[in-house]
Each structure stands twice: as structure tokens, then as C-alpha cells.
Coordinates of C-alpha atoms and ligand atoms in Angstrom, one line a residue:
X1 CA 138.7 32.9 -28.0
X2 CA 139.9 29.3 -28.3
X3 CA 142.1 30.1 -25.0
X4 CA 139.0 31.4 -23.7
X5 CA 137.3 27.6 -24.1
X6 CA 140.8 26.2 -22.8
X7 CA 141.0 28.5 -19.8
X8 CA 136.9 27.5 -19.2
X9 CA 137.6 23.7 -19.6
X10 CA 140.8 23.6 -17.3
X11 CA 138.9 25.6 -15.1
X12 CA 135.8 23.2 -15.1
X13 CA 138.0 20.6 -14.9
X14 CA 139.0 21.9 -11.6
X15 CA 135.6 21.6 -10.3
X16 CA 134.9 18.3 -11.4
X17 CA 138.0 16.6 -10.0
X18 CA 136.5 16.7 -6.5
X19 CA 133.4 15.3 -8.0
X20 CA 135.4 12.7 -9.2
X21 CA 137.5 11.9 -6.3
X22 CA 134.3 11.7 -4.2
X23 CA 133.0 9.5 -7.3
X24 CA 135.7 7.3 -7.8
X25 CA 135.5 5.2 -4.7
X26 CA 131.8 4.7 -5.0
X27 CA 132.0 3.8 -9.0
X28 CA 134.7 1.3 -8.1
X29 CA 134.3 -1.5 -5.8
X30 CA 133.9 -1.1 -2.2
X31 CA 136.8 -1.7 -0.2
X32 CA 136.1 -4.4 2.5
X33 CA 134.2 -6.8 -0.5
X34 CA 137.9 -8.3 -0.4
X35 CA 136.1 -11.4 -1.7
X36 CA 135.8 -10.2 -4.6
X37 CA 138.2 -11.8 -7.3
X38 CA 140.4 -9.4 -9.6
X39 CA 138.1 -10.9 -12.4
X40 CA 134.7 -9.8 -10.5
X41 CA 136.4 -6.3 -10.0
X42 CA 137.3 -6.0 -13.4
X43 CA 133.7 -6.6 -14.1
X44 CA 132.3 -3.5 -12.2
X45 CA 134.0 -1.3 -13.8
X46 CA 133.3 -2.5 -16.9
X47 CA 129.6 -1.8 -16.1
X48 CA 130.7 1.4 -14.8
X49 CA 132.4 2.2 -18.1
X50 CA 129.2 1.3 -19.7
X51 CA 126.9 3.2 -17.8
X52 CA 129.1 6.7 -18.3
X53 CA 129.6 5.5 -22.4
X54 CA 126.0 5.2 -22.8
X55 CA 125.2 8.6 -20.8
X56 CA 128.1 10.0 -23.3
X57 CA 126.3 8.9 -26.4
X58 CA 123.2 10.6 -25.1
X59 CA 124.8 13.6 -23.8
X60 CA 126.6 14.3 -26.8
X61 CA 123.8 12.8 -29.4
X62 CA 121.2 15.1 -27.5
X63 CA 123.6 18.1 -27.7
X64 CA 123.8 17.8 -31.3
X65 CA 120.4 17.0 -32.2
X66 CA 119.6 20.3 -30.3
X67 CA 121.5 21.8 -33.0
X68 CA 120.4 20.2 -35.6
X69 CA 116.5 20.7 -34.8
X70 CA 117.5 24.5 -34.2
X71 CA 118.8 24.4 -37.9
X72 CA 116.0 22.9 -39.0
X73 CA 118.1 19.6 -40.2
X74 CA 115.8 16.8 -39.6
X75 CA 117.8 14.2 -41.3
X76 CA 120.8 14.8 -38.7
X77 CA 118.4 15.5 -35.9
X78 CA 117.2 11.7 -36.4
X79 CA 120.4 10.4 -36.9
X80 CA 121.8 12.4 -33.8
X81 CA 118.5 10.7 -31.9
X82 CA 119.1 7.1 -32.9
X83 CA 122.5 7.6 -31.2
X84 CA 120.2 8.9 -27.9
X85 CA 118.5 5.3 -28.6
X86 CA 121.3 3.7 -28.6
X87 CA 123.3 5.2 -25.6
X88 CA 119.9 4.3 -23.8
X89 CA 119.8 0.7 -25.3
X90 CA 123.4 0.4 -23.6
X91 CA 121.6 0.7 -20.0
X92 CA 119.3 -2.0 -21.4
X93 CA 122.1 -4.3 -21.9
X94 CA 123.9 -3.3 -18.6
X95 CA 120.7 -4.2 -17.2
X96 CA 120.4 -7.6 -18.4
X97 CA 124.1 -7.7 -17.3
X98 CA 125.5 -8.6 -20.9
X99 CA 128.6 -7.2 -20.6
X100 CA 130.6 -8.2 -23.1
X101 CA 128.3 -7.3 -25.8
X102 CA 127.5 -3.9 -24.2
X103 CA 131.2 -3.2 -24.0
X104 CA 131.8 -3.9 -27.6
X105 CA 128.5 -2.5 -28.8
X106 CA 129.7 0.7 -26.5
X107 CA 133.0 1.6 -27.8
X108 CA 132.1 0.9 -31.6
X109 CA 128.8 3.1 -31.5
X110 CA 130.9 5.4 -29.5
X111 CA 133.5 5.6 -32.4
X112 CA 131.2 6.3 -34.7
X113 CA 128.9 8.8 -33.1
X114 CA 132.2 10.8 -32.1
X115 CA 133.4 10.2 -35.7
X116 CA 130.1 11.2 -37.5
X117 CA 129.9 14.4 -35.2
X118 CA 133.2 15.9 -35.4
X119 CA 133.4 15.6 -39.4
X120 CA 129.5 17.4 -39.0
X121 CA 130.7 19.7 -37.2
X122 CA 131.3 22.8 -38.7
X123 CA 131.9 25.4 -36.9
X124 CA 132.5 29.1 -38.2
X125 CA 135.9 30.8 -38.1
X126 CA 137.4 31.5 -35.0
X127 CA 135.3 28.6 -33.2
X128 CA 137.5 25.4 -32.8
X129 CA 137.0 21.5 -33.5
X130 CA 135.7 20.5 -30.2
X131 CA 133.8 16.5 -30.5
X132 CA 136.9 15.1 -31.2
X133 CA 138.3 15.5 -27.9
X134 CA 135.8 12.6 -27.0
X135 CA 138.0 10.1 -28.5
X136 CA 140.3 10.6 -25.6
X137 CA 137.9 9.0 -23.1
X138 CA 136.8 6.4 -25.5
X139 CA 140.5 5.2 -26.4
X140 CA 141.3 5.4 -22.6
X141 CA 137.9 3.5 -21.2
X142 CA 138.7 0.8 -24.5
X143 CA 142.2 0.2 -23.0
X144 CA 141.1 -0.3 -19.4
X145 CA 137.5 -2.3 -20.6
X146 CA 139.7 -4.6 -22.8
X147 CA 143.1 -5.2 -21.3
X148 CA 142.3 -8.9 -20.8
X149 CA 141.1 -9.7 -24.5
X150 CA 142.8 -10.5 -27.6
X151 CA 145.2 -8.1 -30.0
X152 CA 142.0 -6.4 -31.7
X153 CA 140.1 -5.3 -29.2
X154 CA 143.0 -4.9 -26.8
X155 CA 145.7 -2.8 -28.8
X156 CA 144.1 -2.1 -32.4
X157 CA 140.7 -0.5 -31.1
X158 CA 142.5 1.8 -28.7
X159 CA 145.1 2.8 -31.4
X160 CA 142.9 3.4 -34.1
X161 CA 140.8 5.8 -32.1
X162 CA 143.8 7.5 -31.0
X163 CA 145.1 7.8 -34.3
X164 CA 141.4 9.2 -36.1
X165 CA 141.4 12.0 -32.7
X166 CA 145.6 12.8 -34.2
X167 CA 143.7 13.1 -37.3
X168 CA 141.1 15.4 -36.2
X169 CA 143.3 17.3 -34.0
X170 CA 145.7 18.1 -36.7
X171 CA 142.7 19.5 -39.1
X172 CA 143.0 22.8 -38.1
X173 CA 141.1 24.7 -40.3
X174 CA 137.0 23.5 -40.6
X175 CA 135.5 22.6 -43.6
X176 CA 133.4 26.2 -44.3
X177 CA 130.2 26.5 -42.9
X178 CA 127.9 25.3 -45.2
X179 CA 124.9 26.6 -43.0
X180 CA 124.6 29.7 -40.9
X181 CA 123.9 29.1 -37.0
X182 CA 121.2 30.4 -35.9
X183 CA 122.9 31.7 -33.0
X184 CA 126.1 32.5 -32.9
X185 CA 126.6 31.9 -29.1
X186 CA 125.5 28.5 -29.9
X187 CA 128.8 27.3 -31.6
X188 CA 130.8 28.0 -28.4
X189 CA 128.1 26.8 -26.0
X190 CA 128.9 23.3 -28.0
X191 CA 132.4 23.5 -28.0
X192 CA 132.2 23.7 -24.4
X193 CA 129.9 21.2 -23.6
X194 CA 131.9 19.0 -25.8
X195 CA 135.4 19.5 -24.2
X196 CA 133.3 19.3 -20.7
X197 CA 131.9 16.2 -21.1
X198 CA 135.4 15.0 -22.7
X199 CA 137.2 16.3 -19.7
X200 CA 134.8 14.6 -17.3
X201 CA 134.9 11.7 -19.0
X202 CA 138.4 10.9 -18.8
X203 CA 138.5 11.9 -15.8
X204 CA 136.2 8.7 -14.6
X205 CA 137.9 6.6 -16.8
X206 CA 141.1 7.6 -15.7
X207 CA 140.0 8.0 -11.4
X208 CA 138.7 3.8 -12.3
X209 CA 142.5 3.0 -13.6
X210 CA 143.9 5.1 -10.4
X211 CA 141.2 2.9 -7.8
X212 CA 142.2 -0.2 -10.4
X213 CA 146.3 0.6 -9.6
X214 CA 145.7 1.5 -5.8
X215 CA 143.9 -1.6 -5.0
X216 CA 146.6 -3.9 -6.6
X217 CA 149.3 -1.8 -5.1
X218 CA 147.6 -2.1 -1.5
X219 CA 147.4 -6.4 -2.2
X220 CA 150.4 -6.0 -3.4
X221 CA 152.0 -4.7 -0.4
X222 CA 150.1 -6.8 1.9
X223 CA 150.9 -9.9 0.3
X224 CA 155.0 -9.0 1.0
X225 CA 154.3 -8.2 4.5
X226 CA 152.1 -11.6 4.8
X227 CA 155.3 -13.7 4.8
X228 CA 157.0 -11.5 7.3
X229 CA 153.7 -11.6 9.2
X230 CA 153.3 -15.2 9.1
X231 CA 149.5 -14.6 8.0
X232 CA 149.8 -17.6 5.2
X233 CA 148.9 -21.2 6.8
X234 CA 148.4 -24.5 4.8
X235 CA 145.0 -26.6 4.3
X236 CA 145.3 -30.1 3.4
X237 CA 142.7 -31.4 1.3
X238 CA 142.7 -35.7 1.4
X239 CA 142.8 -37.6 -1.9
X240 CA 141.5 -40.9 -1.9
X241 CA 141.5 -44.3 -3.3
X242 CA 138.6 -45.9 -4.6
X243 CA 137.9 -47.7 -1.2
X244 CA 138.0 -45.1 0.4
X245 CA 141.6 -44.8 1.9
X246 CA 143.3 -41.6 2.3
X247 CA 146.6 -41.6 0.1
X248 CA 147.5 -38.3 1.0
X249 CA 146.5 -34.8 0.7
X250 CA 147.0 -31.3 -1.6
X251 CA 148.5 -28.7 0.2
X252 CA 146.8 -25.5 -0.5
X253 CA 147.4 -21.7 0.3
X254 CA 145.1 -19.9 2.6
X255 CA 145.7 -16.2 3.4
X256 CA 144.3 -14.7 6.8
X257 CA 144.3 -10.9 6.3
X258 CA 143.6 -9.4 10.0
X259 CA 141.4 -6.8 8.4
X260 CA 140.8 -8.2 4.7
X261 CA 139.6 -11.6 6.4
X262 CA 140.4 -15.2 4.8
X263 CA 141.6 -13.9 1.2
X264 CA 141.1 -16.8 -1.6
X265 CA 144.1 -18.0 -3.5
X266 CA 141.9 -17.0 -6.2
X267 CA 142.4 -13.6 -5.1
X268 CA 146.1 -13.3 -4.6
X269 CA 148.3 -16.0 -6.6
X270 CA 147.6 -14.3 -9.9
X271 CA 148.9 -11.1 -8.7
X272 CA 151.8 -13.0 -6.8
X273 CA 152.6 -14.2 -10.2
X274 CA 153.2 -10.7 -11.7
X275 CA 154.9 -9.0 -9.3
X276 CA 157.0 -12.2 -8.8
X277 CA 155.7 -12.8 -5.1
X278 CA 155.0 -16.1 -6.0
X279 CA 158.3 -17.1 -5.6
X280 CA 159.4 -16.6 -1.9
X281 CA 155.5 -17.7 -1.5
X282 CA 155.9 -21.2 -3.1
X283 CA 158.9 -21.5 -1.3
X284 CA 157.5 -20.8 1.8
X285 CA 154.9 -23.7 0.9
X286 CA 157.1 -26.3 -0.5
X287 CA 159.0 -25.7 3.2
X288 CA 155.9 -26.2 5.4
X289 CA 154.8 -29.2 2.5
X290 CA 158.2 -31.3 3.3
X291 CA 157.7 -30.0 7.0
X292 CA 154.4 -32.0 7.7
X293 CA 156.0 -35.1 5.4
X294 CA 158.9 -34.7 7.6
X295 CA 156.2 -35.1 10.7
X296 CA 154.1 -38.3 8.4
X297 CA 157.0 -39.9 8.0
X298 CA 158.5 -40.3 11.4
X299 CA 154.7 -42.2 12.5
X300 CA 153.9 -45.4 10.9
X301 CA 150.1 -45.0 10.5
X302 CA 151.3 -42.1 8.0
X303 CA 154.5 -42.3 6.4
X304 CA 152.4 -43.7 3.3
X305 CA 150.9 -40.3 2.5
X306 CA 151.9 -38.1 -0.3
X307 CA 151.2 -34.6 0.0
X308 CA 151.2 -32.9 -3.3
X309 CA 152.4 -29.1 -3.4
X310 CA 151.5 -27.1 -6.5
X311 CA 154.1 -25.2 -8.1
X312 CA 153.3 -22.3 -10.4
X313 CA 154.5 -21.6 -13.5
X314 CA 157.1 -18.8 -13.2
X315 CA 158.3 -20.9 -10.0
X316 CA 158.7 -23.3 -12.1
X317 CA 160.6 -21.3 -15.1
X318 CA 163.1 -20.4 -12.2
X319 CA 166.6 -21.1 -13.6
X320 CA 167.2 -22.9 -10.1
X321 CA 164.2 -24.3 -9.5
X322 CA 165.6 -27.8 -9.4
X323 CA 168.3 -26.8 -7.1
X324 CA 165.4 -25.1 -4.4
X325 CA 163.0 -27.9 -4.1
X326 CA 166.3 -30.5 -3.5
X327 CA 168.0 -28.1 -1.0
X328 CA 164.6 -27.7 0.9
X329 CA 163.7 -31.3 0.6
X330 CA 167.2 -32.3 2.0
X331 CA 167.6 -29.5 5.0
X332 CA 163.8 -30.7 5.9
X333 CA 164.8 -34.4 5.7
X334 CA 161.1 -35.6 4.5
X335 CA 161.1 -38.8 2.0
X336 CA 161.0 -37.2 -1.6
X337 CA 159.1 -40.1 -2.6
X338 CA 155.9 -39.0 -1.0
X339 CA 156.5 -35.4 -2.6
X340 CA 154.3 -35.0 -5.4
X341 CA 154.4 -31.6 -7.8
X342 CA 151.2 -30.5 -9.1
X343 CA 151.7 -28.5 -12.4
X344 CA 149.3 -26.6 -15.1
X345 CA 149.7 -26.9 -18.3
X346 CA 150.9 -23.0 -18.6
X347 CA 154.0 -24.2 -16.5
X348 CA 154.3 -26.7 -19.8
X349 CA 154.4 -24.0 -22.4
X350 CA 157.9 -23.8 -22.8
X351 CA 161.1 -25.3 -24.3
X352 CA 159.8 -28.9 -23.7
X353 CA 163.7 -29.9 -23.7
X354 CA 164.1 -27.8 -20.6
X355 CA 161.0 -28.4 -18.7
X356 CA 162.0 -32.2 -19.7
X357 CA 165.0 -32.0 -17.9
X358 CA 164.1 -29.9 -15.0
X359 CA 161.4 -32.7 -14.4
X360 CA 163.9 -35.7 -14.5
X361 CA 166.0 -33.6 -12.6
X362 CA 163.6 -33.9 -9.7
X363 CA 161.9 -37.0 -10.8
X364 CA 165.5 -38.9 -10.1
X365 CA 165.5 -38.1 -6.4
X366 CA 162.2 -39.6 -5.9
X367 CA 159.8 -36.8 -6.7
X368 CA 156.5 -37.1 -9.2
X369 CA 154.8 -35.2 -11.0
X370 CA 151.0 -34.4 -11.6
X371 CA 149.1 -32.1 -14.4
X372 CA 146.7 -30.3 -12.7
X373 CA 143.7 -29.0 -14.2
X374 CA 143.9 -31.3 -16.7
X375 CA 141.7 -30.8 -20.3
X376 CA 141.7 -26.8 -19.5
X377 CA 144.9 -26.1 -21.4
X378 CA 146.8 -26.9 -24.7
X379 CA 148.6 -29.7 -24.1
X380 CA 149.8 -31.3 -27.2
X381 CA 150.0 -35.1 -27.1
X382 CA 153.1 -35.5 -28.7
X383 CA 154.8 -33.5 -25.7
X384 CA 152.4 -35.3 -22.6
X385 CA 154.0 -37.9 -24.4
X386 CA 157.8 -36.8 -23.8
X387 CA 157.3 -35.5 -20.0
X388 CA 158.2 -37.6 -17.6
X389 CA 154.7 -37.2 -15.7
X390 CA 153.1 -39.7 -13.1
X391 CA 149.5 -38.5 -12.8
X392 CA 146.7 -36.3 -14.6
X393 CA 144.5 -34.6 -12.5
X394 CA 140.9 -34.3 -14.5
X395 CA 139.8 -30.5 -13.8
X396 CA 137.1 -30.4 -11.7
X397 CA 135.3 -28.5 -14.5
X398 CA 134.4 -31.6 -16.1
X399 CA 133.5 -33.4 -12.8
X400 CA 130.8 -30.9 -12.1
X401 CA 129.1 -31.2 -15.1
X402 CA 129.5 -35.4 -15.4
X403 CA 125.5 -35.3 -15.0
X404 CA 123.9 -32.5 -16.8
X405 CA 126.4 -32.7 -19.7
X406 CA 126.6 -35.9 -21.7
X407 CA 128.9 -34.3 -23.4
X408 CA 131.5 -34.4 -20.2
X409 CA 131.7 -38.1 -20.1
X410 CA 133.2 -39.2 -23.5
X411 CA 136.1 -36.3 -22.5
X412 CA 136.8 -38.1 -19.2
X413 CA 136.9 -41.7 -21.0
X414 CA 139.4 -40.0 -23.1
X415 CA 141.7 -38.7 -20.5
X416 CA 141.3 -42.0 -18.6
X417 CA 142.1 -44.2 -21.8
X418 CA 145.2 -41.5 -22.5
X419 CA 146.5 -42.2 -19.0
X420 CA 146.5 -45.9 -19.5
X421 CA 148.6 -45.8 -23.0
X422 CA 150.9 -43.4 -21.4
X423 CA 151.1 -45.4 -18.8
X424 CA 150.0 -42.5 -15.9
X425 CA 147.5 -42.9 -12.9
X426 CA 144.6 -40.3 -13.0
X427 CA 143.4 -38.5 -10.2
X428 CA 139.6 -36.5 -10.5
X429 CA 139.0 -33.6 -8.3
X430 CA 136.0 -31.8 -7.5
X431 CA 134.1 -34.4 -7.0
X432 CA 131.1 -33.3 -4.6
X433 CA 128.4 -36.0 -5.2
X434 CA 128.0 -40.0 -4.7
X435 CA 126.7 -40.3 -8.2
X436 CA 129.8 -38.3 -9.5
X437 CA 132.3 -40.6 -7.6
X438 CA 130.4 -43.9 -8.9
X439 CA 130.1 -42.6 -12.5
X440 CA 133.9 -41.9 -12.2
X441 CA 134.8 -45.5 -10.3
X442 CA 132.8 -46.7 -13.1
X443 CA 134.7 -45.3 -15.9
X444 CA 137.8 -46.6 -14.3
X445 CA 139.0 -43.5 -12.5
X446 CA 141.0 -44.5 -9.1
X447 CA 141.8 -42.0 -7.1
X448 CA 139.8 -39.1 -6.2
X449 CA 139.6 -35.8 -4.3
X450 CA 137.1 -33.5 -3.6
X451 CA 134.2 -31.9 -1.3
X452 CA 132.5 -35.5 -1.5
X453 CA 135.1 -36.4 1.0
X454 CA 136.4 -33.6 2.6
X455 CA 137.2 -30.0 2.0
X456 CA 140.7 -28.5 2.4
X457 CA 141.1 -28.2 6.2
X458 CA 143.9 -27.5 8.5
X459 CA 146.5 -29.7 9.7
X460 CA 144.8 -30.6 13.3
X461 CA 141.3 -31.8 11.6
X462 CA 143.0 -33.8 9.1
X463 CA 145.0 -35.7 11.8
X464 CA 141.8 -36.3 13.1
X465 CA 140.1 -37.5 10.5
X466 CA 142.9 -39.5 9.9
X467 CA 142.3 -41.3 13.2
X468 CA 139.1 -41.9 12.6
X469 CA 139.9 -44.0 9.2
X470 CA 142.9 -45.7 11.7
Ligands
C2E501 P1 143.9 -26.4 -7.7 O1 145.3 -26.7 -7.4 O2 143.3 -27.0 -8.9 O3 143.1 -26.7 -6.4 C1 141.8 -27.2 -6.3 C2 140.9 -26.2 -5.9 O4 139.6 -26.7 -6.0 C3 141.0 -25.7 -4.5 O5 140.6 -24.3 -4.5 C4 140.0 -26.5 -3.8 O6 139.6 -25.9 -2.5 C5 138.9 -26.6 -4.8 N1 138.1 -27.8 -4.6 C6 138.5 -29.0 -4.1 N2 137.5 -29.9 -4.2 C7 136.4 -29.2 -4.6 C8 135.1 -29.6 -4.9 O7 134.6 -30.7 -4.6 N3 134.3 -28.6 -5.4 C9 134.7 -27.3 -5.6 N4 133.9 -26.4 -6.1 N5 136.0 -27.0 -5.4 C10 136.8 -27.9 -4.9 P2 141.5 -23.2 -3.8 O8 142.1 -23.8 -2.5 O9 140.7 -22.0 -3.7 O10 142.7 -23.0 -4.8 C11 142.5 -22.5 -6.0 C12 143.8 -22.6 -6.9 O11 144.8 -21.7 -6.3 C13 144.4 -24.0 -6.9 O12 143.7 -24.8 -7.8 C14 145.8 -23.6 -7.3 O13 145.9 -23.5 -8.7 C15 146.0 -22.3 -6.6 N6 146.8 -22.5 -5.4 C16 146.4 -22.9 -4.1 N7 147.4 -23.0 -3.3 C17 148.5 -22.8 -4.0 C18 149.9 -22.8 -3.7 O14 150.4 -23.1 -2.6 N8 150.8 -22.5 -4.7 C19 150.3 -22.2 -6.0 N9 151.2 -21.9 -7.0 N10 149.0 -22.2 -6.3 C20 148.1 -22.5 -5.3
MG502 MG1 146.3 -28.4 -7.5
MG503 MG1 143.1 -28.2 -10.1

């Protein structure tokens, strides 16, 4: 009999696969919203996840409360139909798009319903243990909802519903029935239903990991074959003095896909990071960088400008990272003096002794250094203190919020009263407003960069604004 319900399930299985390969593409993300950030993606199928947890609490829940009405247990029945309540209170929150909570509410009420229905499940001899099998899609959909958060919810929540389905699994024999079906068909019609809706499950969670891992192979691959392509271009975005003088400019990444479209760094440095890309990538930037300083240099109405180049942190942890950025400043012959590195404070997080040195290194030769996104990380003051850093750059985080948040201003006073102790100028980006800039000059900020002034733009329209300030 139980190969019977094996052979049914595999066999079911079968039939919903093509479901689920013609569902899969529709519950993931459609494929030419490339402006979507991994983040945003992430998100859908989080809601995704949510939606098919909260139709498994109520498909299982109703299952059993069948049962248990049909046995005349009323106590069960409601509990069974709170669970129904709260599979459909899931939808509410998905609704109201309160993911977090829904995703945690989810895969706790989720553990216990599956937890609370296989130990009342009691099925007579010869019928097996069935619920349990719907701790496989819960674990699974737990791992892919949670990857992202911390050590609880990302590793111990999985685990410990793995491990409570090993301890189900491995309870062969059933407690004895302590009441009689009143059916006898009814037992197997609920083992069935339960391994279907396990099978199905997993299979959505596990077709949403597949679309997850085939997206980021397919960026992946593109993002090789945009070097070779020539597909990545630079946009210079001008930083300015407090007159109003362009000092220079921050060379940032854009991506032109010919079918994906413009593709946001947002969208593609992360992943460069992981799969390493990001090295031949920030080389290939640092090279056009010192390129264009090569071009400033050689004309007298801009050899003053600095462009600054941002270096990520694993280009950064490169052993010869110090070695690169000379040998490509040297073949390209542009002043290293108007070279300035922009690094985040996860490029910090290291051996300060090495970073230290790797800075100096650089910093000898003419080069500077700026802290991007400064405030956002976990700098400790006693190593700002030891880094041989020219500028901070105040994230723009707390630029946007300068006017609704009074809470902003005594942060940027901070940074800018920091600066002067450690002796470092300080640059604020993102600044989009008049009011911003003058609330800014009038704190005692300098230099400044952001939509206010310009936004990044290619090489030609920055020569001509450039002329226009000549
Ligand atoms: P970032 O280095 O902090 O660059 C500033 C980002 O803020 C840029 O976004 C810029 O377009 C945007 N921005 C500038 N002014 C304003 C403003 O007034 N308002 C608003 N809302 N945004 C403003 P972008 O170009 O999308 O770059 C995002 C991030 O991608 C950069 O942040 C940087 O961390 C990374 N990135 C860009 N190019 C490179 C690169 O060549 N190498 C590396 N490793 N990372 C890069
Ligand atoms: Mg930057
Ligand atoms: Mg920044």
C-alpha cells in the first residue's frame, strides 16, 4: 500500500512538473524588467513564497479540519480552522505588502501547523505518516526567503525543520489510533493529498531557486562577454567647489546591454563581486579613468581635474592590487596626482596593517584616497584615524533627508568636525536641491557633487559643459 501512495505521488508529480515549468516563469520575474535590482527580484519571490505558504496552511488546515468535523472533534476542527485564518491573514499581509513580517509570520505558523498535524495524525496500520513531508517545502522556501538575513533565520530555521521532518520520518510506527475513522478510504485520501501538496510545493519553491540560478547564470555570462563586447562605457559625474568650479569628476560604470538596455551598476557590480568579474571590470575602468586624465592633462584648461575611480572591495583585497593601479597608471602616462580612489568602508574591514600599507603604497606615487558612502558602514575611529585617507564622502543618504530629518544634520556636523581633526577634506554627494547645497555650505562642507549640478554624463557633454564654465 505505502508503494501504492509512492507510485501515485511520483506519478502526480509527473503531472505537475509541466504545471510548474509553465508556472515558474510567470511566478518569477518577467524577463525583460532587467531594471529590476537583484534586491527587487528577491522580493517577488518572497511574495510568491508567501502566497503558495499561506494557500499551504489552508489547503492542509482545511484537509484536516474535514477530518476532524467528520470525526466529530470540534476542538481540533477549530484549531485546524484558525490555521485556515491564518493562511488567509497571510494574503492580508502580502496585500499590504509587509513582507518581512508575512515571511516570518509564514514559516513559523507553517512549522507549527505541519508540527501540530503530523503528531495528530494517526493513522491506522498499514497507512503511513504523510504531513510531515510538508517540512520539505517549508525548510526549502525558509532557505531561499532568508538567504540574505542573519544566522537564525538564515541557517537555524531551515535546520531545525529539517531535523523535526528526520524526526518524523524516522517514527515509523504511529502512535495507535485512538479513534476509529469513519471511513477507511479517508486515511489514504489524506495521505495523498498531503504528499501532493508536499510534492507540489517543493516543486515551486524549488522551479523559483532554478529561475533565481538561471537569471544570475544568464548576467553572469553576459557580463564576461560585455568586456569582450565593449558594451561597458564611462559617465563622469562633476564635483564641485563651493563656487561653483568643477574640480573634477567620478567615473562611474554604465552597462549598455543590446537587448537588456542600459543595466544599473546597481544591477550588476554585486554579482561581479561574487563571481570575481569585478576584477578585469575595475581594471578595465581604472584604464579608461587614467585614459581621459591622460587626455585632461595634455590641455591646460583641464589638467587641474581629478577624476576619482571607485575600487571595490575584493579589487582591492587583490594581493597585487598596488602593483595593477601603478603599472596602468604608468603605461597610460596620466599625472597620479589627479587620481583619486574612492573606497567603502567594506574595502576597510580588514587587517588594518595591510590595507595601511597597500594605501601608502599608492598614496606615495601621488594617488589619494576617499571613503565613499561615508556614515553607512562600521568604521571605527581609532582605524579612520590610522589610514592614510584624504577625503570622506558624506553618503548621499544623509543629504536627502538634510530637510525632513533634523535628526540628519547633527550627523553631518559630526562627520564635518571629524574631517577637520583628522585633518581630511569632505566631499557630500547627492545633493539635488539649492537648499541642500546652502544648508551644507553653511555647515562648512566644501566640495560637492550631485544631481543639483549635473548627473553622471558621458565624456562629450562633460567637455561641453566644461566649456561653458571656461
Ligand atoms: P557611488 O560610488 O556612491 O556613486 C554615487 C551614485 O549616486 C551613482 O549611482 C550616482 O549616479 C548617484 N548619484 C549621484 N548624484 C546623485 C543625486 O543627486 N541623487 C541621487 N539620487 N543619486 C545620485 P550609480 O552610477 O548608479 O552607481 C551606484 C554605485 O555603483 C556607486 O555608488 C558605486 O558604488 C558603484 N559603481 C559605479 N561605478 C563603479 C565602478 O566603476 N566600479 C565599482 N567598483 N563600483 C562602481
Ligand atoms: Mg563613489
Ligand atoms: Mg557613494
Amino acid at each position: 500500500m505505502a508503494r501504492a501512495s509512492l507510485g501515485t505521488a511520483v506519478l502526480l508529480s509527473g503531472f505537475l512538473n509541466p504545471i510548474f515549468a509553465y508556472l515558474s516563469p510567470r511566478l518569477a520575474l518577467r524577463r525583460d524588467r532587467v531594471e529590476w535590482t537583484s534586491a527587487e527580484r528577491h522580493e517577488q519571490r518572497v511574495r510568491n513564497l508567501i502566497l503558495v505558504g499561506g494557500l499551504l496552511c489552508v489547503v492542509i488546515s482545511l484537509i484536516w479540519s474535514i477530518v476532524y468535523l467528520q470525526m466529530g472533534d470540534i476542538c481540533r476542527f477549530s484549531v485546524t480552522m484558525l490555521t485556515v485564518l491564518a493562511g488567509g491573514f497571510l494574503f492580508v499581509l502580502v496585500l499590504q505588502e509587509r513582507m518581512r513580517v508575512a515571511a516570518v509570520f509564514m514559516i513559523h505558523i507553517l512549522v507549527v501547523t505541519v508540527t501540530l498535524s503530523s503528531l495528530a495524525e494517526m493513522p491506522p496500520p498499514g497507512i503511513p505518516r504523510s504531513v510531515h513531508m510538508n517540512f520539505l517545502p517549508v525548510a526549502t522556501a525558509a532557505f531561499l526567503i532568508f538567504y540574505r538575513e542573519g544566522i537564525y533565520l538564515r541557517i537555524v530555521v531551515p535546520l531545525v525543520i529539517l531535523l523535526i521532518f528526520l524526526v518524523f520520518q524516522m517514527h515509523l510506527v504511529p502512535p495507535p489510533a485512538t479513534q476509529a475513522l469513519p471511513l477507511p478510504q479517508i486515511g489514504w485520501l489524506g495521505v495523498w493529498a498531503n504528499n501532493i501538496t508536499a510534492i507540489g510545493s517543493t516543486c515551486v519553491v524549488i522551479a523559483m531557486m532554478q529561475t533565481n540560478i538561471s537569471l544570475r547564470r544568464a548576467l553572469e555570462n553576459d557580463i564576461r562577454q560585455a568586456i569582450a563586447r565593449g558594451e561597458f562605457h564611462l559617465h563622469y559625474q562633476p564635483q564641485m567647489d563651493g563656487t561653483g568650479r568643477m574640480i573634477g569628476a567620478e567615473a562611474l560604470l554604465r552597462w549598455r546591454h543590446p537587448v537588456r538596455g542600459n543595466v544599473p551598476p546597481g544591477e550588476f557590480i554585486a554579482l561581479s563581486e561574487e563571481t570575481g568579474l569585478i576584477i578585469p571590470i575595475g581594471e578595465w575602468v581604472l584604464r579608461s579613468a587614467c585614459a581621459q586624465l591622460q587626455a585632461w592633462a595634455n590641455n591646460p584648461a583641464t589638467q587641474h581635474l581629478t577624476i576619482a575611480v571607485n575600487v571595490s572591495a575584493s579589487q582591492f583585497r587583490q594581493p597585487d592590487f598596488v602593483e595593477h593601479v601603478r603599472s596602468i597608471l604608468s603605461l597610460s602616462g596620466a599625472p597620479a596626482s589627479r587620481l583619486k580612489l574612492e573606497l567603502t568602508e567594506s574595502a576597510l574591514a580588514d587587517d588594518v596593517a595591510i590595507v595601511v600599507a597597500k594605501m601608502r603604497a599608492l598614496k606615495e606615487i601621488g594617488i589619494s584616497w576617499s571613503l565613499d558612502d561615508f556614515g553607512t558602514g562600521y568604521s571605527s575611529l581609532s582605524s579612520l584615524k590610522r589610514l592614510p585617507l584624504d577625503q570622506l564622502k558624506i553618503d548621499q543618504s544623509f543629504v536627502r533627508d538634510l530637510q525632513t530629518d533634523p535628526r540628519n544634520m547633527p550627523i553631518v556636523e559630526a562627520i564635518l568636525s571629524l574631517s577637520e581633526t583628522l585633518d581630511l577634506s569632505v566631499i557630500a554627494e547627492g545633493v539635488e536641491t539649492e537648499a541642500q547645497l546652502a544648508a551644507l555650505a553653511n555647515a562648512g562642507c566644501r566640495y560637492f557633487q550631485g544631481y543639483y549640478f549635473s548627473r553622471p554624463i558621458p565624456i562629450a557633454e562633460l567637455d561641453r559643459l566644461l566649456a561653458t564654465q571656461a
